[in-house]
Amino acid sequence: MHWSKVLSRVLRSPIKDNYLISGNTTMGIGGYAEHFVEPYNKEDIVSILKTKMDLGFPLYIIGGGSNLIIRQGSIRGLFLSTSKLSDISVQSTRDNFLFEVQAGVSVSNVLKKAFSVSAEGLEYLVGIPGTIGGAISGNAGGKGYAISNNISWIESIEPDGSFRRWDKNEIEWNYRFCSLSNDRRIITRVGLKLSHGNTDKIRTKTRTFWEIRKYQPYNYKSAGCIFKNPEGYSAGKLLDECGCKGLKSGEAMISMKHANFIINLGSADYSDVLNLIGECRSRVLESTGIDLELEVRLIDA
Ligand code: EPU
């Protein structure tokens, strides 16, 4: 039996066919997912991973779609969105707070919750789009802070369908890198450690980090920074110095505000974005010898 038939028999969460996926990305680009599911319980996730082990099919795990650019056309396989894993609970101890957050909760909702109980330590995430699961997969952060600093533990469902809890120290972290991230394991929940703070200080810190966004085109559709910063350099600065700001392909454009952002002016498509990526990369390579590495994830299978 075809894997999608097997899944529609065993899952309680509905599977959609030929699902237009662009709306699940902040860039607003992408064609039709052969199948799409938003599991609302762990049992369904286990069934999906076990069926993948048995029958083999492409699986794409997506959170808020903020670091993701998907090609046009039909894409074979199953797209799994974590959006229904949306619980958040807070435990307050004498020394700190432990936030238990499911992978599909948005970063902004975690920040709102933290503010409401005066929990301090995540202010650097302000303005970062997407979900906590996505933020962990890419070890999101900025200005010397990264979410790995606040992690206490992570729960996942492993490729064979088993449950696993990882202590922070069992995970390898690096700049925009988390060793748990791949399309065969699903991060379901995370424990975040925060300090007891005071609302005035949290507000002030949040404002300071929000100032950074003034230099980013947050009012346009984008996938955040396109390239990783090479060690010792800012990719945005290199791209700017190579005259990339304002370059256009169709309705995709290198932002005039920050050269490491490609913005979608309306109906940009995947090939427009690829053109700009290629042009920017070769300009920087030619004039500096640095081959920029992508930070965004492309799905072009
Ligand atoms: N700059 C330019 N021209 C530009 C862009 C930047 O001259 O077009 C200069 C700035 O003036 C500044 C320096 O380059 O002197 C660094 O720029 P910025 O402070 O914007 O930081 P960044 O290194 O470009 C990183 C992260 C961002 C994060 C900011 C702030 C990466 C690839 N980017 O950007 O993360 O928001 O720091 O913390 O690590 C993302 O990952 O999607 C992202 C946007």
PDB file of N, CA and C and ligand atoms in Angstrom, residues 66-67 124 126-129 138-145 175-176 209 212-213 215-217 222-230 233-241 245 254-261 293 295-296, ligand 1:
ATOM      1  N   SER A  66      10.382  30.317   8.829  1.00  0.00           N
ATOM      2  CA  SER A  66      11.029  31.631   8.728  1.00  0.00           C
ATOM      3  C   SER A  66      12.440  31.571   8.154  1.00  0.00           C
ATOM      4  N   ASN A  67      12.948  30.374   7.973  1.00  0.00           N
ATOM      5  CA  ASN A  67      14.326  30.273   7.489  1.00  0.00           C
ATOM      6  C   ASN A  67      14.354  29.360   6.278  1.00  0.00           C
ATOM      7  N   TYR A 124      17.004  38.811  23.903  1.00  0.00           N
ATOM      8  CA  TYR A 124      17.738  38.882  22.628  1.00  0.00           C
ATOM      9  C   TYR A 124      16.967  38.215  21.483  1.00  0.00           C
ATOM     10  N   VAL A 126      13.914  38.926  20.710  1.00  0.00           N
ATOM     11  CA  VAL A 126      12.817  39.784  20.249  1.00  0.00           C
ATOM     12  C   VAL A 126      12.942  40.041  18.738  1.00  0.00           C
ATOM     13  N   GLY A 127      11.821  39.914  18.059  1.00  0.00           N
ATOM     14  CA  GLY A 127      11.805  40.171  16.612  1.00  0.00           C
ATOM     15  C   GLY A 127      12.197  38.973  15.775  1.00  0.00           C
ATOM     16  N   ILE A 128      12.667  37.902  16.423  1.00  0.00           N
ATOM     17  CA  ILE A 128      13.020  36.708  15.633  1.00  0.00           C
ATOM     18  C   ILE A 128      11.723  35.947  15.341  1.00  0.00           C
ATOM     19  N   PRO A 129      11.403  35.772  14.059  1.00  0.00           N
ATOM     20  CA  PRO A 129      10.154  35.083  13.727  1.00  0.00           C
ATOM     21  C   PRO A 129      10.294  33.577  13.928  1.00  0.00           C
ATOM     22  N   GLY A 138      18.184  25.933  14.488  1.00  0.00           N
ATOM     23  CA  GLY A 138      19.204  26.808  13.893  1.00  0.00           C
ATOM     24  C   GLY A 138      20.004  27.542  14.962  1.00  0.00           C
ATOM     25  N   ASN A 139      19.857  27.135  16.236  1.00  0.00           N
ATOM     26  CA  ASN A 139      20.506  27.846  17.355  1.00  0.00           C
ATOM     27  C   ASN A 139      20.440  29.363  17.140  1.00  0.00           C
ATOM     28  N   ALA A 140      19.192  29.834  17.046  1.00  0.00           N
ATOM     29  CA  ALA A 140      18.953  31.253  16.723  1.00  0.00           C
ATOM     30  C   ALA A 140      19.494  32.185  17.795  1.00  0.00           C
ATOM     31  N   GLY A 141      19.782  33.402  17.380  1.00  0.00           N
ATOM     32  CA  GLY A 141      20.244  34.408  18.326  1.00  0.00           C
ATOM     33  C   GLY A 141      20.800  35.591  17.601  1.00  0.00           C
ATOM     34  N   GLY A 142      21.623  36.326  18.292  1.00  0.00           N
ATOM     35  CA  GLY A 142      22.235  37.513  17.702  1.00  0.00           C
ATOM     36  C   GLY A 142      22.970  38.271  18.779  1.00  0.00           C
ATOM     37  N   LYS A 143      23.890  39.115  18.362  1.00  0.00           N
ATOM     38  CA  LYS A 143      24.670  39.949  19.278  1.00  0.00           C
ATOM     39  C   LYS A 143      25.305  39.124  20.414  1.00  0.00           C
ATOM     40  N   GLY A 144      25.874  37.991  20.028  1.00  0.00           N
ATOM     41  CA  GLY A 144      26.616  37.198  21.010  1.00  0.00           C
ATOM     42  C   GLY A 144      25.756  36.284  21.877  1.00  0.00           C
ATOM     43  N   TYR A 145      24.429  36.293  21.700  1.00  0.00           N
ATOM     44  CA  TYR A 145      23.551  35.415  22.470  1.00  0.00           C
ATOM     45  C   TYR A 145      22.968  34.364  21.545  1.00  0.00           C
ATOM     46  N   TYR A 175      27.681  28.100  16.257  1.00  0.00           N
ATOM     47  CA  TYR A 175      27.027  29.227  15.595  1.00  0.00           C
ATOM     48  C   TYR A 175      26.020  28.687  14.569  1.00  0.00           C
ATOM     49  N   ARG A 176      24.736  28.975  14.797  1.00  0.00           N
ATOM     50  CA  ARG A 176      23.634  28.542  13.923  1.00  0.00           C
ATOM     51  C   ARG A 176      23.617  27.025  13.696  1.00  0.00           C
ATOM     52  N   PHE A 209      17.396  45.370  22.263  1.00  0.00           N
ATOM     53  CA  PHE A 209      17.544  44.372  21.193  1.00  0.00           C
ATOM     54  C   PHE A 209      16.639  44.699  20.007  1.00  0.00           C
ATOM     55  N   ILE A 212      17.967  46.816  17.020  1.00  0.00           N
ATOM     56  CA  ILE A 212      18.707  46.153  15.931  1.00  0.00           C
ATOM     57  C   ILE A 212      17.808  45.977  14.711  1.00  0.00           C
ATOM     58  N   ARG A 213      16.515  45.722  14.995  1.00  0.00           N
ATOM     59  CA  ARG A 213      15.570  45.439  13.903  1.00  0.00           C
ATOM     60  C   ARG A 213      15.358  46.654  13.008  1.00  0.00           C
ATOM     61  N   TYR A 215      17.486  48.139  11.575  1.00  0.00           N
ATOM     62  CA  TYR A 215      18.415  47.995  10.448  1.00  0.00           C
ATOM     63  C   TYR A 215      18.091  46.764   9.609  1.00  0.00           C
ATOM     64  N   GLN A 216      16.927  46.193   9.871  1.00  0.00           N
ATOM     65  CA  GLN A 216      16.531  45.001   9.108  1.00  0.00           C
ATOM     66  C   GLN A 216      15.152  45.235   8.484  1.00  0.00           C
ATOM     67  N   PRO A 217      14.895  44.648   7.312  1.00  0.00           N
ATOM     68  CA  PRO A 217      13.629  44.930   6.610  1.00  0.00           C
ATOM     69  C   PRO A 217      12.477  44.076   7.133  1.00  0.00           C
ATOM     70  N   SER A 222      10.449  38.022   4.099  1.00  0.00           N
ATOM     71  CA  SER A 222      11.832  37.577   3.887  1.00  0.00           C
ATOM     72  C   SER A 222      12.045  36.286   4.664  1.00  0.00           C
ATOM     73  N   ALA A 223      13.214  35.704   4.485  1.00  0.00           N
ATOM     74  CA  ALA A 223      13.537  34.488   5.245  1.00  0.00           C
ATOM     75  C   ALA A 223      14.656  34.787   6.236  1.00  0.00           C
ATOM     76  N   GLY A 224      14.746  36.038   6.667  1.00  0.00           N
ATOM     77  CA  GLY A 224      15.833  36.420   7.585  1.00  0.00           C
ATOM     78  C   GLY A 224      17.150  36.488   6.819  1.00  0.00           C
ATOM     79  N   CYS A 225      18.244  36.383   7.540  1.00  0.00           N
ATOM     80  CA  CYS A 225      19.546  36.465   6.879  1.00  0.00           C
ATOM     81  C   CYS A 225      19.745  35.265   5.966  1.00  0.00           C
ATOM     82  N   ILE A 226      20.221  35.547   4.757  1.00  0.00           N
ATOM     83  CA  ILE A 226      20.384  34.491   3.757  1.00  0.00           C
ATOM     84  C   ILE A 226      21.661  33.682   3.994  1.00  0.00           C
ATOM     85  N   PHE A 227      22.760  34.393   4.284  1.00  0.00           N
ATOM     86  CA  PHE A 227      24.044  33.720   4.462  1.00  0.00           C
ATOM     87  C   PHE A 227      24.469  33.767   5.927  1.00  0.00           C
ATOM     88  N   LYS A 228      25.261  32.772   6.324  1.00  0.00           N
ATOM     89  CA  LYS A 228      25.859  32.802   7.658  1.00  0.00           C
ATOM     90  C   LYS A 228      26.994  33.824   7.653  1.00  0.00           C
ATOM     91  N   ASN A 229      27.297  34.343   8.812  1.00  0.00           N
ATOM     92  CA  ASN A 229      28.464  35.223   8.900  1.00  0.00           C
ATOM     93  C   ASN A 229      29.734  34.370   8.863  1.00  0.00           C
ATOM     94  N   PRO A 230      30.643  34.634   7.914  1.00  0.00           N
ATOM     95  CA  PRO A 230      31.910  33.899   7.959  1.00  0.00           C
ATOM     96  C   PRO A 230      32.681  34.355   9.199  1.00  0.00           C
ATOM     97  N   TYR A 233      33.693  38.067  10.112  1.00  0.00           N
ATOM     98  CA  TYR A 233      33.089  39.029   9.177  1.00  0.00           C
ATOM     99  C   TYR A 233      31.579  39.056   9.344  1.00  0.00           C
ATOM    100  N   SER A 234      30.966  40.141   8.849  1.00  0.00           N
ATOM    101  CA  SER A 234      29.515  40.171   8.729  1.00  0.00           C
ATOM    102  C   SER A 234      29.187  39.954   7.244  1.00  0.00           C
ATOM    103  N   ALA A 235      28.382  38.940   6.976  1.00  0.00           N
ATOM    104  CA  ALA A 235      28.000  38.676   5.575  1.00  0.00           C
ATOM    105  C   ALA A 235      27.306  39.907   4.983  1.00  0.00           C
ATOM    106  N   GLY A 236      26.443  40.560   5.790  1.00  0.00           N
ATOM    107  CA  GLY A 236      25.717  41.738   5.310  1.00  0.00           C
ATOM    108  C   GLY A 236      26.673  42.841   4.861  1.00  0.00           C
ATOM    109  N   LYS A 237      27.717  43.050   5.645  1.00  0.00           N
ATOM    110  CA  LYS A 237      28.681  44.114   5.319  1.00  0.00           C
ATOM    111  C   LYS A 237      29.427  43.757   4.034  1.00  0.00           C
ATOM    112  N   LEU A 238      29.857  42.504   3.914  1.00  0.00           N
ATOM    113  CA  LEU A 238      30.576  42.068   2.700  1.00  0.00           C
ATOM    114  C   LEU A 238      29.688  42.247   1.471  1.00  0.00           C
ATOM    115  N   LEU A 239      28.428  41.835   1.594  1.00  0.00           N
ATOM    116  CA  LEU A 239      27.498  41.933   0.458  1.00  0.00           C
ATOM    117  C   LEU A 239      27.263  43.395   0.090  1.00  0.00           C
ATOM    118  N   ASP A 240      27.158  44.220   1.110  1.00  0.00           N
ATOM    119  CA  ASP A 240      26.958  45.659   0.898  1.00  0.00           C
ATOM    120  C   ASP A 240      28.170  46.233   0.153  1.00  0.00           C
ATOM    121  N   GLU A 241      29.349  45.886   0.633  1.00  0.00           N
ATOM    122  CA  GLU A 241      30.571  46.423   0.001  1.00  0.00           C
ATOM    123  C   GLU A 241      30.729  45.941  -1.441  1.00  0.00           C
ATOM    124  N   LYS A 245      23.221  45.545  -2.580  1.00  0.00           N
ATOM    125  CA  LYS A 245      21.942  46.170  -2.206  1.00  0.00           C
ATOM    126  C   LYS A 245      21.185  46.617  -3.453  1.00  0.00           C
ATOM    127  N   ILE A 254      17.469  42.365  -3.166  1.00  0.00           N
ATOM    128  CA  ILE A 254      18.350  42.474  -1.998  1.00  0.00           C
ATOM    129  C   ILE A 254      17.973  43.778  -1.292  1.00  0.00           C
ATOM    130  N   SER A 255      17.625  43.644  -0.031  1.00  0.00           N
ATOM    131  CA  SER A 255      17.122  44.796   0.721  1.00  0.00           C
ATOM    132  C   SER A 255      18.114  45.964   0.700  1.00  0.00           C
ATOM    133  N   MET A 256      17.571  47.176   0.612  1.00  0.00           N
ATOM    134  CA  MET A 256      18.408  48.381   0.679  1.00  0.00           C
ATOM    135  C   MET A 256      18.816  48.664   2.121  1.00  0.00           C
ATOM    136  N   LYS A 257      18.077  48.061   3.070  1.00  0.00           N
ATOM    137  CA  LYS A 257      18.371  48.305   4.491  1.00  0.00           C
ATOM    138  C   LYS A 257      19.509  47.430   4.972  1.00  0.00           C
ATOM    139  N   HIS A 258      19.494  46.186   4.585  1.00  0.00           N
ATOM    140  CA  HIS A 258      20.478  45.210   5.073  1.00  0.00           C
ATOM    141  C   HIS A 258      20.737  44.210   3.949  1.00  0.00           C
ATOM    142  N   ALA A 259      21.986  44.131   3.502  1.00  0.00           N
ATOM    143  CA  ALA A 259      22.290  43.374   2.280  1.00  0.00           C
ATOM    144  C   ALA A 259      22.223  41.858   2.439  1.00  0.00           C
ATOM    145  N   ASN A 260      22.035  41.375   3.686  1.00  0.00           N
ATOM    146  CA  ASN A 260      21.926  39.914   3.855  1.00  0.00           C
ATOM    147  C   ASN A 260      20.474  39.442   3.849  1.00  0.00           C
ATOM    148  N   PHE A 261      19.563  40.297   3.431  1.00  0.00           N
ATOM    149  CA  PHE A 261      18.147  39.912   3.356  1.00  0.00           C
ATOM    150  C   PHE A 261      17.664  39.983   1.908  1.00  0.00           C
ATOM    151  N   GLU A 293      28.350  30.876   2.978  1.00  0.00           N
ATOM    152  CA  GLU A 293      27.568  29.647   3.176  1.00  0.00           C
ATOM    153  C   GLU A 293      26.128  30.028   3.505  1.00  0.00           C
ATOM    154  N   GLU A 295      22.578  30.325   5.152  1.00  0.00           N
ATOM    155  CA  GLU A 295      21.969  30.087   6.460  1.00  0.00           C
ATOM    156  C   GLU A 295      20.553  29.544   6.267  1.00  0.00           C
ATOM    157  N   VAL A 296      19.879  30.011   5.222  1.00  0.00           N
ATOM    158  CA  VAL A 296      18.513  29.548   4.971  1.00  0.00           C
ATOM    159  C   VAL A 296      18.548  28.115   4.441  1.00  0.00           C
TER     160      VAL A 296
HETATM  161  N1  EPU B   1      26.330  46.171   7.701  1.00  0.00           N
HETATM  162  C1  EPU B   1      26.566  46.931   6.592  1.00  0.00           C
HETATM  163  N2  EPU B   1      25.711  46.798   5.526  1.00  0.00           N
HETATM  164  C2  EPU B   1      24.657  45.937   5.554  1.00  0.00           C
HETATM  165  C3  EPU B   1      24.438  45.144   6.685  1.00  0.00           C
HETATM  166  C4  EPU B   1      25.291  45.292   7.766  1.00  0.00           C
HETATM  167  O1  EPU B   1      27.490  47.698   6.531  1.00  0.00           O
HETATM  168  O2  EPU B   1      23.949  45.871   4.553  1.00  0.00           O
HETATM  169  C5  EPU B   1      27.228  46.346   8.864  1.00  0.00           C
HETATM  170  C6  EPU B   1      26.484  46.949  10.045  1.00  0.00           C
HETATM  171  O3  EPU B   1      26.460  48.347   9.966  1.00  0.00           O
HETATM  172  C7  EPU B   1      27.279  46.432  11.214  1.00  0.00           C
HETATM  173  C8  EPU B   1      27.771  45.073  10.753  1.00  0.00           C
HETATM  174  O4  EPU B   1      27.656  45.074   9.325  1.00  0.00           O
HETATM  175  O5  EPU B   1      28.402  47.260  11.442  1.00  0.00           O
HETATM  176  C9  EPU B   1      26.978  43.923  11.350  1.00  0.00           C
HETATM  177  O6  EPU B   1      25.626  44.053  10.979  1.00  0.00           O
HETATM  178  P1  EPU B   1      24.408  43.601  11.930  1.00  0.00           P
HETATM  179  O7  EPU B   1      24.543  44.235  13.272  1.00  0.00           O
HETATM  180  O8  EPU B   1      23.153  43.785  11.181  1.00  0.00           O
HETATM  181  O9  EPU B   1      24.667  42.083  12.212  1.00  0.00           O
HETATM  182  P2  EPU B   1      24.838  40.893  11.199  1.00  0.00           P
HETATM  183  O10 EPU B   1      26.108  40.227  11.546  1.00  0.00           O
HETATM  184  O11 EPU B   1      24.604  41.307   9.789  1.00  0.00           O
HETATM  185  C10 EPU B   1      23.673  39.106  12.744  1.00  0.00           C
HETATM  186  C11 EPU B   1      22.747  37.944  12.465  1.00  0.00           C
HETATM  187  C12 EPU B   1      21.287  38.410  12.448  1.00  0.00           C
HETATM  188  C13 EPU B   1      20.970  39.121  13.759  1.00  0.00           C
HETATM  189  C14 EPU B   1      21.945  40.302  13.905  1.00  0.00           C
HETATM  190  C15 EPU B   1      21.726  41.089  15.160  1.00  0.00           C
HETATM  191  C16 EPU B   1      23.774  36.282  11.016  1.00  0.00           C
HETATM  192  C17 EPU B   1      23.964  35.828   9.624  1.00  0.00           C
HETATM  193  N3  EPU B   1      23.031  37.384  11.174  1.00  0.00           N
HETATM  194  O12 EPU B   1      23.599  39.962  11.605  1.00  0.00           O
HETATM  195  O13 EPU B   1      20.473  37.257  12.347  1.00  0.00           O
HETATM  196  O14 EPU B   1      19.627  39.593  13.743  1.00  0.00           O
HETATM  197  O15 EPU B   1      23.297  39.783  13.924  1.00  0.00           O
HETATM  198  O16 EPU B   1      21.893  40.325  16.268  1.00  0.00           O
HETATM  199  O17 EPU B   1      24.260  35.660  11.960  1.00  0.00           O
HETATM  200  C18 EPU B   1      19.282  35.744  10.936  1.00  0.00           C
HETATM  201  O18 EPU B   1      20.026  34.883  11.362  1.00  0.00           O
HETATM  202  O19 EPU B   1      18.337  35.500  10.154  1.00  0.00           O
HETATM  203  C19 EPU B   1      19.541  37.122  11.331  1.00  0.00           C
HETATM  204  C20 EPU B   1      18.912  38.129  10.771  1.00  0.00           C
END
